[in-house]
Short mmCIF file of N, CA and C in Angstrom, two decimals:
data_model
loop_
_atom_site.label_atom_id
_atom_site.label_comp_id
_atom_site.label_asym_id
_atom_site.label_seq_id
_atom_site.Cartn_x
_atom_site.Cartn_y
_atom_site.Cartn_z
N UNK A 872 0.83 -1.10 -0.05
CA UNK A 872 -0.22 -0.09 0.04
C UNK A 872 0.99 1.67 -0.07
N UNK A 873 1.07 1.72 -1.00
CA UNK A 873 1.33 2.89 -0.87
C UNK A 873 1.19 4.02 0.07
N UNK A 874 1.99 4.93 0.80
CA UNK A 874 1.66 5.81 1.45
C UNK A 874 2.70 7.07 1.10
N UNK A 875 1.08 8.34 1.97
CA UNK A 875 1.07 9.51 1.84
C UNK A 875 2.40 10.10 2.41
N UNK A 876 3.25 9.70 3.27
CA UNK A 876 4.52 10.08 3.78
C UNK A 876 5.48 10.11 3.32
N UNK A 877 5.71 9.41 1.86
CA UNK A 877 6.74 9.04 1.09
C UNK A 877 7.81 9.99 1.82
N UNK A 878 9.01 9.64 1.98
CA UNK A 878 10.29 11.01 1.57
C UNK A 878 10.68 11.32 0.67
N UNK A 879 11.01 12.66 0.32
CA UNK A 879 11.56 13.49 -0.67
C UNK A 879 13.10 12.77 -0.93
N UNK A 880 13.80 12.46 -0.14
CA UNK A 880 15.10 12.25 -0.23
C UNK A 880 15.74 12.14 -1.61
N UNK A 881 16.88 12.02 -1.74
CA UNK A 881 17.36 11.63 -3.82
C UNK A 881 17.40 10.10 -3.57
N UNK A 882 16.73 10.17 -4.90
CA UNK A 882 16.30 8.66 -5.29
C UNK A 882 15.08 7.55 -5.18
N UNK A 883 14.48 8.62 -4.19
CA UNK A 883 13.09 8.64 -4.02
C UNK A 883 11.96 9.65 -4.93
N UNK A 884 11.08 9.46 -4.59
CA UNK A 884 10.34 10.54 -5.50
C UNK A 884 9.10 10.07 -5.24
N UNK A 885 7.87 11.23 -4.78
CA UNK A 885 6.58 11.37 -4.67
C UNK A 885 6.00 11.27 -5.69
N UNK A 886 4.40 10.81 -5.47
CA UNK A 886 3.53 10.74 -7.02
C UNK A 886 2.93 11.88 -6.49
N UNK A 887 2.50 12.48 -7.56
CA UNK A 887 1.31 13.82 -7.61
C UNK A 887 0.38 14.18 -6.87
N UNK A 888 -0.32 13.12 -6.26
CA UNK A 888 -0.53 13.36 -4.88
C UNK A 888 -0.32 13.43 -4.25
N UNK A 889 0.44 13.18 -3.65
CA UNK A 889 1.83 13.15 -2.60
C UNK A 889 2.37 14.81 -2.54
N UNK A 890 3.02 14.68 -3.89
CA UNK A 890 3.68 16.24 -3.59
C UNK A 890 2.50 17.14 -3.96
N UNK A 891 1.29 18.02 -4.87
CA UNK A 891 0.14 18.80 -4.49
C UNK A 891 0.09 18.54 -3.16
N UNK A 892 0.20 17.38 -1.93
CA UNK A 892 -0.43 17.60 -0.82
C UNK A 892 0.80 18.29 0.08
N UNK A 893 2.01 18.14 -0.51
CA UNK A 893 3.80 18.71 0.08
C UNK A 893 3.56 20.35 -0.03
N UNK A 894 3.06 20.64 -1.53
CA UNK A 894 2.75 21.88 -1.80
C UNK A 894 2.28 22.28 -0.78
N UNK A 895 0.92 22.05 -0.98
CA UNK A 895 -0.30 22.98 0.18
C UNK A 895 -0.21 23.12 1.42
N UNK A 896 0.57 21.91 2.16
CA UNK A 896 0.81 22.27 3.77
C UNK A 896 2.10 22.11 3.99
N UNK A 897 2.72 23.03 3.51
CA UNK A 897 4.12 23.47 4.02
C UNK A 897 5.35 24.37 3.50
N UNK A 898 3.79 25.20 3.06
CA UNK A 898 4.29 26.46 2.52
C UNK A 898 2.98 27.58 3.04
N UNK A 899 3.98 28.71 3.46
CA UNK A 899 3.47 30.09 3.92
C UNK A 899 3.06 30.32 2.55
N UNK A 900 1.63 31.54 2.72
CA UNK A 900 0.93 31.92 1.90
C UNK A 900 1.19 32.70 1.14
N UNK A 901 2.32 32.99 0.87
CA UNK A 901 3.17 34.42 0.16
C UNK A 901 4.06 33.18 -0.79
N UNK A 902 4.87 32.15 -0.11
CA UNK A 902 5.56 31.48 -0.51
C UNK A 902 4.26 30.18 -2.00
N UNK A 903 2.89 30.11 -1.61
CA UNK A 903 2.30 29.30 -2.22
C UNK A 903 1.84 30.26 -3.10
N UNK A 904 1.46 31.02 -3.36
CA UNK A 904 1.33 31.63 -4.24
C UNK A 904 2.03 32.44 -5.35
N UNK A 905 3.05 32.42 -5.20
CA UNK A 905 4.25 32.98 -5.91
C UNK A 905 5.16 31.91 -6.83
N UNK A 906 4.94 30.18 -5.73
CA UNK A 906 5.59 28.71 -6.12
C UNK A 906 4.89 28.47 -7.39
N UNK A 907 3.38 28.36 -6.46
CA UNK A 907 2.48 28.04 -7.72
C UNK A 907 1.87 28.67 -9.09
N UNK A 908 1.79 30.04 -8.72
CA UNK A 908 1.51 30.79 -10.51
C UNK A 908 2.66 29.99 -10.87
N UNK A 909 3.79 30.53 -10.53
CA UNK A 909 4.71 30.48 -11.56
C UNK A 909 4.70 28.95 -12.42
N UNK A 910 4.78 28.06 -11.65
CA UNK A 910 4.59 26.31 -11.79
C UNK A 910 3.25 26.14 -12.63
N UNK A 911 2.28 27.28 -12.64
CA UNK A 911 1.68 26.57 -13.66
C UNK A 911 1.38 27.66 -14.77
N UNK A 912 2.16 28.71 -14.47
CA UNK A 912 2.89 29.43 -16.21
C UNK A 912 3.57 28.18 -16.63
N UNK A 913 4.64 27.63 -15.94
CA UNK A 913 5.64 26.54 -16.43
C UNK A 913 4.77 25.20 -17.64
N UNK A 914 3.85 25.31 -17.06
CA UNK A 914 3.11 23.90 -17.05
C UNK A 914 1.30 24.07 -17.76
N UNK A 915 1.09 25.25 -17.97
CA UNK A 915 0.25 25.54 -19.03
C UNK A 915 0.62 25.36 -20.30
N UNK A 916 2.21 26.52 -19.78
CA UNK A 916 2.84 26.38 -21.22
C UNK A 916 3.71 25.14 -22.25
N UNK A 917 3.31 24.63 -21.41
CA UNK A 917 4.08 22.83 -21.55
C UNK A 917 2.88 22.23 -22.21
N UNK A 918 1.83 22.57 -21.69
CA UNK A 918 0.97 22.01 -22.16
C UNK A 918 0.51 22.34 -23.56
N UNK A 919 0.31 23.32 -23.96
CA UNK A 919 -0.38 23.99 -25.26
C UNK A 919 1.05 23.66 -26.22
N UNK A 920 2.18 23.72 -26.05
CA UNK A 920 3.16 23.25 -27.34
C UNK A 920 4.37 21.96 -26.70
N UNK A 921 3.59 21.36 -25.96
CA UNK A 921 4.42 20.32 -25.41
C UNK A 921 5.65 19.75 -26.39
N UNK A 922 5.74 19.99 -28.12
CA UNK A 922 6.85 19.64 -28.98
C UNK A 922 7.91 20.91 -29.08
N UNK A 923 7.53 21.93 -27.98
CA UNK A 923 8.41 23.21 -28.26
C UNK A 923 9.72 23.11 -27.29
N UNK A 924 10.94 22.37 -28.05
CA UNK A 924 11.73 22.93 -26.80
C UNK A 924 12.14 24.30 -25.73
N UNK A 925 11.39 24.96 -25.99
CA UNK A 925 11.78 25.99 -24.79
C UNK A 925 10.57 25.15 -24.18
N UNK A 926 9.93 25.14 -23.76
CA UNK A 926 9.08 24.91 -22.28
C UNK A 926 9.12 23.49 -22.07
N UNK A 927 9.99 22.18 -22.92
CA UNK A 927 10.72 21.64 -22.06
C UNK A 927 11.67 21.71 -20.79
N UNK A 928 11.77 22.59 -21.24
CA UNK A 928 13.51 22.54 -20.37
C UNK A 928 13.74 24.00 -19.64
N UNK A 929 13.32 24.09 -17.85
CA UNK A 929 13.55 24.77 -17.23
C UNK A 929 14.91 24.93 -16.55
N UNK A 930 14.91 26.47 -16.97
CA UNK A 930 17.15 26.37 -16.48
C UNK A 930 16.73 27.23 -15.34
N UNK A 931 18.08 26.17 -14.24
CA UNK A 931 17.27 26.07 -13.33
C UNK A 931 18.83 27.62 -12.33
N UNK A 932 19.34 28.35 -13.53
CA UNK A 932 20.16 29.69 -13.35
C UNK A 932 18.97 30.61 -13.49
N UNK A 933 17.97 30.38 -13.86
CA UNK A 933 16.94 31.54 -14.42
C UNK A 933 16.54 31.66 -12.83
N UNK A 934 16.50 33.28 -13.17
CA UNK A 934 15.92 34.01 -11.26
C UNK A 934 14.45 33.55 -11.06
N UNK A 935 13.87 33.49 -12.03
CA UNK A 935 12.47 32.79 -11.55
C UNK A 935 11.97 31.33 -10.70
N UNK A 936 13.54 30.75 -11.21
CA UNK A 936 12.94 29.29 -10.96
C UNK A 936 13.37 29.30 -9.93
N UNK A 937 14.77 30.47 -8.61
CA UNK A 937 14.87 30.40 -7.80
C UNK A 937 13.26 30.24 -6.52
N UNK A 938 12.45 30.47 -7.20
CA UNK A 938 10.45 30.64 -6.61
C UNK A 938 10.26 29.66 -6.44
N UNK A 939 10.37 28.12 -7.53
CA UNK A 939 10.20 26.83 -7.03
C UNK A 939 11.13 26.40 -6.36
N UNK A 940 12.09 26.95 -6.28
CA UNK A 940 12.48 26.07 -5.81
C UNK A 940 12.87 26.79 -3.81
N UNK A 941 12.15 27.68 -3.38
CA UNK A 941 11.62 27.79 -2.13
C UNK A 941 10.52 27.12 -2.50
N UNK A 942 10.21 26.75 -3.18
CA UNK A 942 8.52 25.98 -2.79
C UNK A 942 8.60 24.65 -2.38
N UNK A 943 8.79 24.25 -1.16
CA UNK A 943 8.61 22.94 -1.19
C UNK A 943 7.45 22.21 -1.32
N UNK A 944 8.22 20.70 -2.00
CA UNK A 944 7.69 20.15 -2.99
C UNK A 944 7.29 20.50 -4.85
N UNK A 945 7.84 21.48 -4.96
CA UNK A 945 7.42 21.76 -6.29
C UNK A 945 8.65 21.05 -7.38
N UNK A 946 9.27 20.41 -6.87
CA UNK A 946 10.43 19.88 -7.87
C UNK A 946 9.90 18.36 -7.61
N UNK A 947 9.40 18.21 -6.12
CA UNK A 947 8.68 16.86 -6.44
C UNK A 947 7.54 17.61 -7.53
N UNK A 948 6.61 18.37 -7.33
CA UNK A 948 5.69 17.64 -8.75
C UNK A 948 6.42 18.05 -10.24
N UNK A 949 7.20 18.78 -9.78
CA UNK A 949 7.67 18.70 -11.75
C UNK A 949 8.54 17.13 -11.91
N UNK A 950 9.30 16.32 -10.68
CA UNK A 950 9.66 15.14 -11.11
C UNK A 950 8.05 14.21 -11.04
N UNK A 951 6.93 14.45 -10.81
CA UNK A 951 5.89 14.17 -10.56
C UNK A 951 5.49 13.97 -11.90
N UNK A 952 5.55 15.02 -12.75
CA UNK A 952 5.06 15.00 -13.70
C UNK A 952 5.81 14.27 -15.18
N UNK A 953 6.58 13.95 -14.80
CA UNK A 953 7.74 13.78 -16.19
C UNK A 953 8.99 15.10 -16.23
N UNK A 954 9.22 15.68 -15.83
CA UNK A 954 10.46 16.76 -15.77
C UNK A 954 12.01 15.44 -15.12
N UNK A 955 12.75 16.11 -15.72
CA UNK A 955 13.82 15.49 -14.81
C UNK A 955 15.15 16.38 -14.69
N UNK A 956 15.60 15.92 -13.47
CA UNK A 956 16.91 17.37 -12.90
C UNK A 956 18.13 16.65 -14.35
N UNK A 957 18.65 17.20 -14.76
CA UNK A 957 20.27 17.51 -14.76
C UNK A 957 20.96 18.40 -15.04
N UNK A 958 22.15 18.78 -15.52
CA UNK A 958 22.92 19.32 -15.37
C UNK A 958 22.87 21.21 -15.49
N UNK A 959 22.16 21.81 -14.68
CA UNK A 959 22.37 23.19 -15.04
C UNK A 959 19.84 23.33 -15.66
N UNK A 960 19.96 22.22 -16.12
CA UNK A 960 17.89 22.47 -16.13
C UNK A 960 16.84 21.46 -15.59
N UNK A 961 15.73 21.20 -15.21
CA UNK A 961 14.96 20.25 -15.44
C UNK A 961 14.77 19.83 -17.53
N UNK A 962 14.73 19.24 -17.54
CA UNK A 962 14.12 18.36 -18.33
C UNK A 962 12.94 17.63 -18.96
N UNK A 963 11.68 18.32 -20.03
CA UNK A 963 10.65 17.00 -19.34
C UNK A 963 10.83 15.88 -20.68
N UNK A 964 10.75 14.93 -20.40
CA UNK A 964 10.17 13.75 -20.67
C UNK A 964 11.61 13.69 -22.02
N UNK A 965 13.50 13.20 -20.79
CA UNK A 965 14.08 13.71 -21.95
C UNK A 965 14.52 12.62 -22.09
N UNK A 966 14.57 11.24 -21.81
CA UNK A 966 14.37 10.05 -21.94
C UNK A 966 13.62 9.45 -23.43
N UNK A 967 12.43 10.87 -23.86
CA UNK A 967 11.55 10.30 -25.00
C UNK A 967 11.07 9.38 -25.59
N UNK A 968 10.10 8.70 -24.35
CA UNK A 968 8.99 8.02 -24.18
C UNK A 968 8.80 7.49 -25.24
N UNK A 969 7.77 6.63 -25.45
CA UNK A 969 6.57 5.68 -26.53
C UNK A 969 5.77 7.58 -26.43
N UNK A 970 4.63 7.28 -27.27
CA UNK A 970 3.19 8.30 -27.25
C UNK A 970 2.97 7.85 -26.78
N UNK A 971 2.28 6.85 -26.02
CA UNK A 971 1.29 6.70 -25.15
C UNK A 971 2.07 6.95 -23.35
N UNK A 972 2.96 6.94 -23.25
CA UNK A 972 3.66 7.30 -21.98
C UNK A 972 4.17 9.02 -22.20
N UNK A 973 4.00 10.18 -23.40
CA UNK A 973 3.60 11.19 -23.70
C UNK A 973 2.58 11.63 -23.41
N UNK A 974 1.13 10.90 -23.88
CA UNK A 974 -0.17 11.28 -23.99
C UNK A 974 0.08 10.94 -22.21
N UNK A 975 0.11 9.88 -21.49
CA UNK A 975 0.48 9.89 -19.98
C UNK A 975 0.89 11.05 -19.28
N UNK A 976 2.19 11.97 -19.76
CA UNK A 976 2.56 12.82 -18.59
C UNK A 976 1.81 14.06 -19.27
N UNK A 977 1.44 14.06 -20.24
CA UNK A 977 0.82 15.50 -20.64
C UNK A 977 -0.58 15.05 -19.57
N UNK A 978 -1.77 13.73 -19.60
CA UNK A 978 -2.79 14.33 -18.80
C UNK A 978 -1.80 13.97 -17.15
N UNK A 979 -0.89 14.25 -16.92
CA UNK A 979 -0.23 14.39 -15.21
C UNK A 979 -0.37 15.90 -15.39
N UNK A 980 0.46 17.08 -16.58
CA UNK A 980 0.79 17.37 -16.34
C UNK A 980 -1.02 19.42 -16.52
N UNK A 981 -1.56 18.69 -17.13
CA UNK A 981 -3.08 19.02 -16.82
C UNK A 981 -3.73 18.89 -15.69
N UNK A 982 -3.87 17.77 -14.92
CA UNK A 982 -4.14 17.57 -13.72
C UNK A 982 -3.05 18.71 -12.56
N UNK A 983 -1.82 18.69 -12.94
CA UNK A 983 -0.79 19.08 -12.02
C UNK A 983 -1.22 20.84 -11.98
N UNK A 984 -1.74 21.00 -13.42
CA UNK A 984 -1.97 22.38 -13.78
C UNK A 984 -3.26 22.92 -13.05
N UNK A 985 -3.58 22.23 -13.14
CA UNK A 985 -5.50 22.42 -12.66
C UNK A 985 -5.44 22.51 -10.58
N UNK A 986 -4.56 21.97 -10.11
CA UNK A 986 -4.55 21.30 -8.90
C UNK A 986 -3.74 22.72 -8.29
N UNK A 987 -2.36 23.48 -9.30
CA UNK A 987 -1.93 24.18 -8.86
C UNK A 987 -2.29 25.56 -9.28
N UNK A 988 -3.18 25.23 -10.24
CA UNK A 988 -4.04 26.53 -10.23
C UNK A 988 -5.34 27.21 -9.25
N UNK A 989 -5.81 25.82 -8.53
CA UNK A 989 -6.42 26.61 -7.18
C UNK A 989 -5.26 26.17 -6.01
N UNK A 990 -4.20 26.30 -5.97
CA UNK A 990 -3.46 26.74 -4.90
C UNK A 990 -2.55 28.08 -4.78
N UNK A 991 -2.97 28.37 -6.53
CA UNK A 991 -1.99 29.83 -6.05
C UNK A 991 -2.82 30.81 -5.87
N UNK A 992 -3.96 30.68 -4.94
CA UNK A 992 -4.61 31.82 -4.74
C UNK A 992 -3.81 32.24 -3.59
N UNK A 993 -3.24 30.96 -2.80
CA UNK A 993 -2.01 31.92 -1.62
C UNK A 993 -2.71 31.34 -0.10
N UNK A 994 -3.53 31.28 -0.54
CA UNK A 994 -4.20 31.14 1.53
C UNK A 994 -4.47 29.65 1.77
N UNK A 995 -3.78 29.27 1.70
CA UNK A 995 -3.30 27.67 2.15
C UNK A 995 -4.45 27.03 3.53
N UNK A 996 -5.32 26.71 3.17
CA UNK A 996 -6.11 25.61 4.18
C UNK A 996 -6.62 24.22 3.71
N UNK A 997 -7.08 23.63 4.83
CA UNK A 997 -8.41 22.11 4.52
C UNK A 997 -8.68 22.41 2.87
N UNK A 998 -9.84 22.97 3.27
CA UNK A 998 -10.30 23.12 2.12
C UNK A 998 -9.90 23.41 0.79
N UNK A 999 -8.92 23.93 0.73
CA UNK A 999 -7.83 24.73 -0.59
C UNK A 999 -7.62 23.43 -1.18
N UNK A 1000 -6.40 22.71 0.13
CA UNK A 1000 -5.92 21.07 0.02
C UNK A 1000 -6.81 20.17 -0.60
N UNK A 1001 -7.99 19.81 -0.37
CA UNK A 1001 -8.83 19.27 -0.48
C UNK A 1001 -9.74 19.09 -1.90
N UNK A 1002 -9.62 20.49 -2.40
CA UNK A 1002 -9.98 21.14 -3.67
C UNK A 1002 -8.72 20.50 -4.72
N UNK A 1003 -7.60 21.13 -4.32
CA UNK A 1003 -6.78 20.79 -5.45
C UNK A 1003 -6.73 19.10 -5.63
N UNK A 1004 -6.79 18.42 -4.38
CA UNK A 1004 -6.60 17.05 -4.79
C UNK A 1004 -7.60 16.13 -5.54
N UNK A 1005 -8.70 16.49 -5.13
CA UNK A 1005 -9.57 16.56 -5.79
C UNK A 1005 -9.55 16.55 -7.30
N UNK A 1006 -8.73 17.12 -8.16
CA UNK A 1006 -8.58 17.41 -9.15
C UNK A 1006 -7.54 15.99 -9.69
N UNK A 1007 -6.88 15.66 -9.11
CA UNK A 1007 -6.23 14.52 -9.37
C UNK A 1007 -6.78 13.16 -9.61
N UNK A 1008 -6.07 12.54 -10.41
CA UNK A 1008 -6.76 10.65 -10.80
C UNK A 1008 -6.08 9.79 -9.45
N UNK A 1009 -7.27 9.03 -9.36
CA UNK A 1009 -6.64 8.33 -8.21
C UNK A 1009 -5.40 7.30 -7.94
N UNK A 1010 -4.61 7.20 -7.64
CA UNK A 1010 -2.99 7.04 -7.37
C UNK A 1010 -3.76 5.63 -7.94
N UNK A 1011 -2.70 4.86 -8.98
CA UNK A 1011 -2.50 3.15 -9.19
C UNK A 1011 -2.07 2.88 -8.01
N UNK A 1012 -2.76 1.76 -7.35
CA UNK A 1012 -2.55 0.48 -6.46
C UNK A 1012 -3.06 0.75 -4.74
N UNK A 1013 -3.44 2.34 -5.12
CA UNK A 1013 -3.35 3.50 -4.01
C UNK A 1013 -5.06 2.75 -3.10
N UNK A 1014 -5.43 2.63 -1.96
CA UNK A 1014 -6.42 2.25 -1.14
C UNK A 1014 -6.83 3.60 -0.38
N UNK A 1015 -8.16 3.92 -0.82
CA UNK A 1015 -8.49 5.09 -0.13
C UNK A 1015 -9.30 4.26 1.12
N UNK A 1016 -8.75 4.83 2.36
CA UNK A 1016 -9.25 4.85 3.44
C UNK A 1016 -10.49 5.34 4.15
N UNK A 1017 -11.73 4.88 4.74
CA UNK A 1017 -12.39 5.90 5.78
C UNK A 1017 -11.34 7.21 6.93
N UNK A 1018 -11.92 8.91 6.56
CA UNK A 1018 -10.94 8.72 7.98
C UNK A 1018 -10.57 8.27 8.71
N UNK A 1019 -11.86 7.19 9.72
CA UNK A 1019 -11.05 6.97 10.80
C UNK A 1019 -10.42 5.38 11.18
N UNK A 1020 -10.39 5.13 9.63
CA UNK A 1020 -8.69 3.94 9.43
C UNK A 1020 -7.76 4.20 9.48
N UNK A 1021 -6.65 3.80 9.64
CA UNK A 1021 -5.55 3.73 9.46
C UNK A 1021 -4.81 2.64 8.41
N UNK A 1022 -3.45 2.95 8.07
CA UNK A 1022 -2.79 1.50 7.39
C UNK A 1022 -2.66 0.78 8.05
N UNK A 1023 -2.41 0.72 9.77
CA UNK A 1023 -2.47 -0.08 10.78
C UNK A 1023 -3.94 -1.58 10.36
N UNK A 1024 -4.86 -0.53 10.26
CA UNK A 1024 -5.80 -0.93 10.26
C UNK A 1024 -6.05 -2.20 9.41
N UNK A 1025 -5.31 -1.72 8.51
CA UNK A 1025 -5.45 -2.62 6.58
C UNK A 1025 -5.40 -4.11 7.55
N UNK A 1026 -6.16 -5.55 7.16
CA UNK A 1026 -5.26 -6.46 6.51
C UNK A 1026 -4.32 -6.84 6.03
N UNK A 1027 -3.42 -7.90 6.46
CA UNK A 1027 -2.09 -7.82 5.28
C UNK A 1027 -2.32 -9.00 4.13
N UNK A 1028 -1.63 -8.51 3.36
CA UNK A 1028 -2.14 -9.26 1.68
C UNK A 1028 -1.53 -10.50 1.24
N UNK A 1029 -1.97 -11.62 1.37
CA UNK A 1029 -1.11 -13.03 1.09
C UNK A 1029 -1.45 -13.44 -0.12
N UNK A 1030 -1.83 -11.78 -1.04
CA UNK A 1030 -1.01 -12.68 -2.55
C UNK A 1030 -2.40 -12.30 -3.37
N UNK A 1031 -3.47 -13.05 -2.81
CA UNK A 1031 -4.39 -13.64 -3.89
C UNK A 1031 -5.72 -12.66 -3.14
N UNK A 1032 -6.26 -12.19 -4.57
CA UNK A 1032 -7.43 -11.97 -3.66
C UNK A 1032 -8.70 -12.16 -3.05
N UNK A 1033 -8.81 -13.12 -3.48
CA UNK A 1033 -9.80 -14.55 -2.58
C UNK A 1033 -9.33 -14.38 -1.40
N UNK A 1034 -8.53 -13.97 -1.15
CA UNK A 1034 -7.72 -14.93 0.72
C UNK A 1034 -7.69 -13.52 1.25
N UNK A 1035 -7.36 -12.12 0.34
CA UNK A 1035 -7.73 -11.00 1.27
C UNK A 1035 -8.88 -11.08 1.53
N UNK A 1036 -9.47 -11.01 0.40
CA UNK A 1036 -11.14 -10.62 0.78
C UNK A 1036 -12.08 -11.46 2.19
N UNK A 1037 -11.18 -12.37 2.35
CA UNK A 1037 -11.82 -13.44 3.85
C UNK A 1037 -11.10 -12.77 5.15
N UNK A 1038 -10.06 -11.90 4.88
CA UNK A 1038 -9.07 -11.49 6.17
C UNK A 1038 -9.69 -10.23 5.85
N UNK A 1039 -10.14 -9.82 5.73
CA UNK A 1039 -10.66 -8.17 5.73
C UNK A 1039 -11.68 -8.26 7.55
N UNK A 1040 -10.80 -7.35 8.29
CA UNK A 1040 -11.18 -8.07 9.64
C UNK A 1040 -12.90 -7.38 9.81
N UNK A 1041 -13.46 -8.39 10.74
CA UNK A 1041 -14.75 -8.47 11.09
C UNK A 1041 -15.61 -6.77 11.54
N UNK A 1042 -14.24 -7.20 12.64
CA UNK A 1042 -14.36 -5.70 13.62
C UNK A 1042 -14.41 -4.77 13.40
N UNK A 1043 -14.18 -4.38 11.91
CA UNK A 1043 -14.00 -3.11 11.41
C UNK A 1043 -15.19 -3.24 10.72
N UNK A 1044 -15.97 -4.02 10.90
CA UNK A 1044 -17.15 -3.51 9.24
C UNK A 1044 -18.25 -3.65 10.61
N UNK A 1045 -18.15 -4.53 11.91
CA UNK A 1045 -19.51 -4.20 12.84
C UNK A 1045 -19.01 -2.85 13.90
N UNK A 1046 -17.51 -2.47 13.36
CA UNK A 1046 -17.43 -0.86 13.77
C UNK A 1046 -18.58 0.57 13.16
N UNK A 1047 -18.40 -0.06 11.92
CA UNK A 1047 -18.92 0.80 10.73
C UNK A 1047 -19.95 0.31 10.94
N UNK A 1048 -21.04 -0.57 11.36
CA UNK A 1048 -22.25 -0.76 11.24
C UNK A 1048 -22.41 0.09 12.86
N UNK A 1049 -21.81 -0.50 14.24
CA UNK A 1049 -22.46 0.69 15.20
C UNK A 1049 -22.04 1.88 15.01
N UNK A 1050 -21.08 2.69 13.83
CA UNK A 1050 -21.05 4.18 13.81
C UNK A 1050 -22.60 4.25 12.70
N UNK A 1051 -22.87 3.69 12.15
CA UNK A 1051 -23.93 4.14 11.57
C UNK A 1051 -25.46 4.10 12.26
N UNK A 1052 -25.26 3.46 13.33
CA UNK A 1052 -26.30 2.95 14.48
C UNK A 1052 -26.24 4.60 15.46
N UNK A 1053 -25.15 5.02 15.48
CA UNK A 1053 -25.05 6.25 16.15
C UNK A 1053 -25.24 7.24 16.20
N UNK A 1054 -25.03 6.91 14.83
CA UNK A 1054 -25.39 8.28 13.37
C UNK A 1054 -26.76 8.33 13.58
N UNK A 1055 -27.71 7.36 13.40
CA UNK A 1055 -29.42 7.60 13.07
C UNK A 1055 -29.49 7.44 14.59
N UNK A 1056 -28.94 7.09 15.59
CA UNK A 1056 -29.77 7.57 17.08
C UNK A 1056 -29.78 9.34 17.60
N UNK A 1057 -28.72 9.93 17.02
CA UNK A 1057 -28.26 11.39 17.03
C UNK A 1057 -29.27 12.19 16.05
N UNK A 1058 -29.40 11.27 14.90
CA UNK A 1058 -30.34 11.90 14.19
C UNK A 1058 -32.02 12.07 14.74
N UNK A 1059 -32.21 10.61 15.01
CA UNK A 1059 -33.94 10.65 16.02
C UNK A 1059 -33.54 11.71 16.86
N UNK A 1060 -32.67 11.83 17.68
CA UNK A 1060 -32.54 12.68 19.00
C UNK A 1060 -32.71 14.48 18.19
N UNK A 1061 -32.37 14.79 17.64
CA UNK A 1061 -31.55 15.76 17.07
C UNK A 1061 -33.02 16.31 16.40
N UNK A 1062 -34.15 15.16 15.87
CA UNK A 1062 -35.23 15.09 15.44
C UNK A 1062 -36.16 15.67 16.45
N UNK A 1063 -36.52 14.93 17.51
CA UNK A 1063 -36.20 14.59 18.54
C UNK A 1063 -36.83 15.45 19.53
N UNK A 1064 -34.89 16.53 19.18
CA UNK A 1064 -35.52 18.00 20.65
C UNK A 1064 -35.88 19.03 19.54
N UNK A 1065 -36.23 18.88 18.62
CA UNK A 1065 -36.65 19.70 17.96
C UNK A 1065 -38.51 19.87 17.40
N UNK A 1066 -39.06 18.62 18.18
CA UNK A 1066 -40.40 18.87 17.77
C UNK A 1066 -40.64 17.46 16.73
N UNK A 1067 -40.15 16.79 16.05
CA UNK A 1067 -40.42 16.31 14.89
C UNK A 1067 -39.98 14.72 14.82
N UNK A 1068 -41.27 14.17 14.30
CA UNK A 1068 -40.12 12.60 14.48
C UNK A 1068 -40.64 12.41 12.86
N UNK A 1069 -40.41 12.02 11.96
CA UNK A 1069 -40.46 11.54 10.63
C UNK A 1069 -40.27 10.04 10.92
#
């Protein structure tokens, strides 16, 4: 199960979702606004003309790139959409992938630019972060957990889907049923306190 808390040490890379979350959560409002605006422009230009070499390279000596470097998670976003760090620049798809791989990379650029477009308002909040994450496709092999569960609540995989299904813990299901019961009890109490019973 992929973890949203992957580190960004050399050799490891974040998914686009993890990188956008890092940008949204780890920057002050001014850095978020300026850095996201610049990255948004980089990606919009590239998306509009992906074969133009001018937009496929971002030179690290460029003064405006310093704003991306100051943005925690900014380089992670670039890497997640297909940029590779080289000598003095970041180059998009430097390894010349197949047309299918390039198409997928363009889709990621579109999603990242939409998320950055939301974040560039520069007013970091949980609502803003959730809106930015909502425009991204689900990560492959990611398991979406209800907020009350953690990865430690997950059953361990045995390898086969049938065996994994059999390993789903019954207490977790009973707990969900109990929560539904509590919620309906709370709703009944709320209605009764207002004087309504439907």
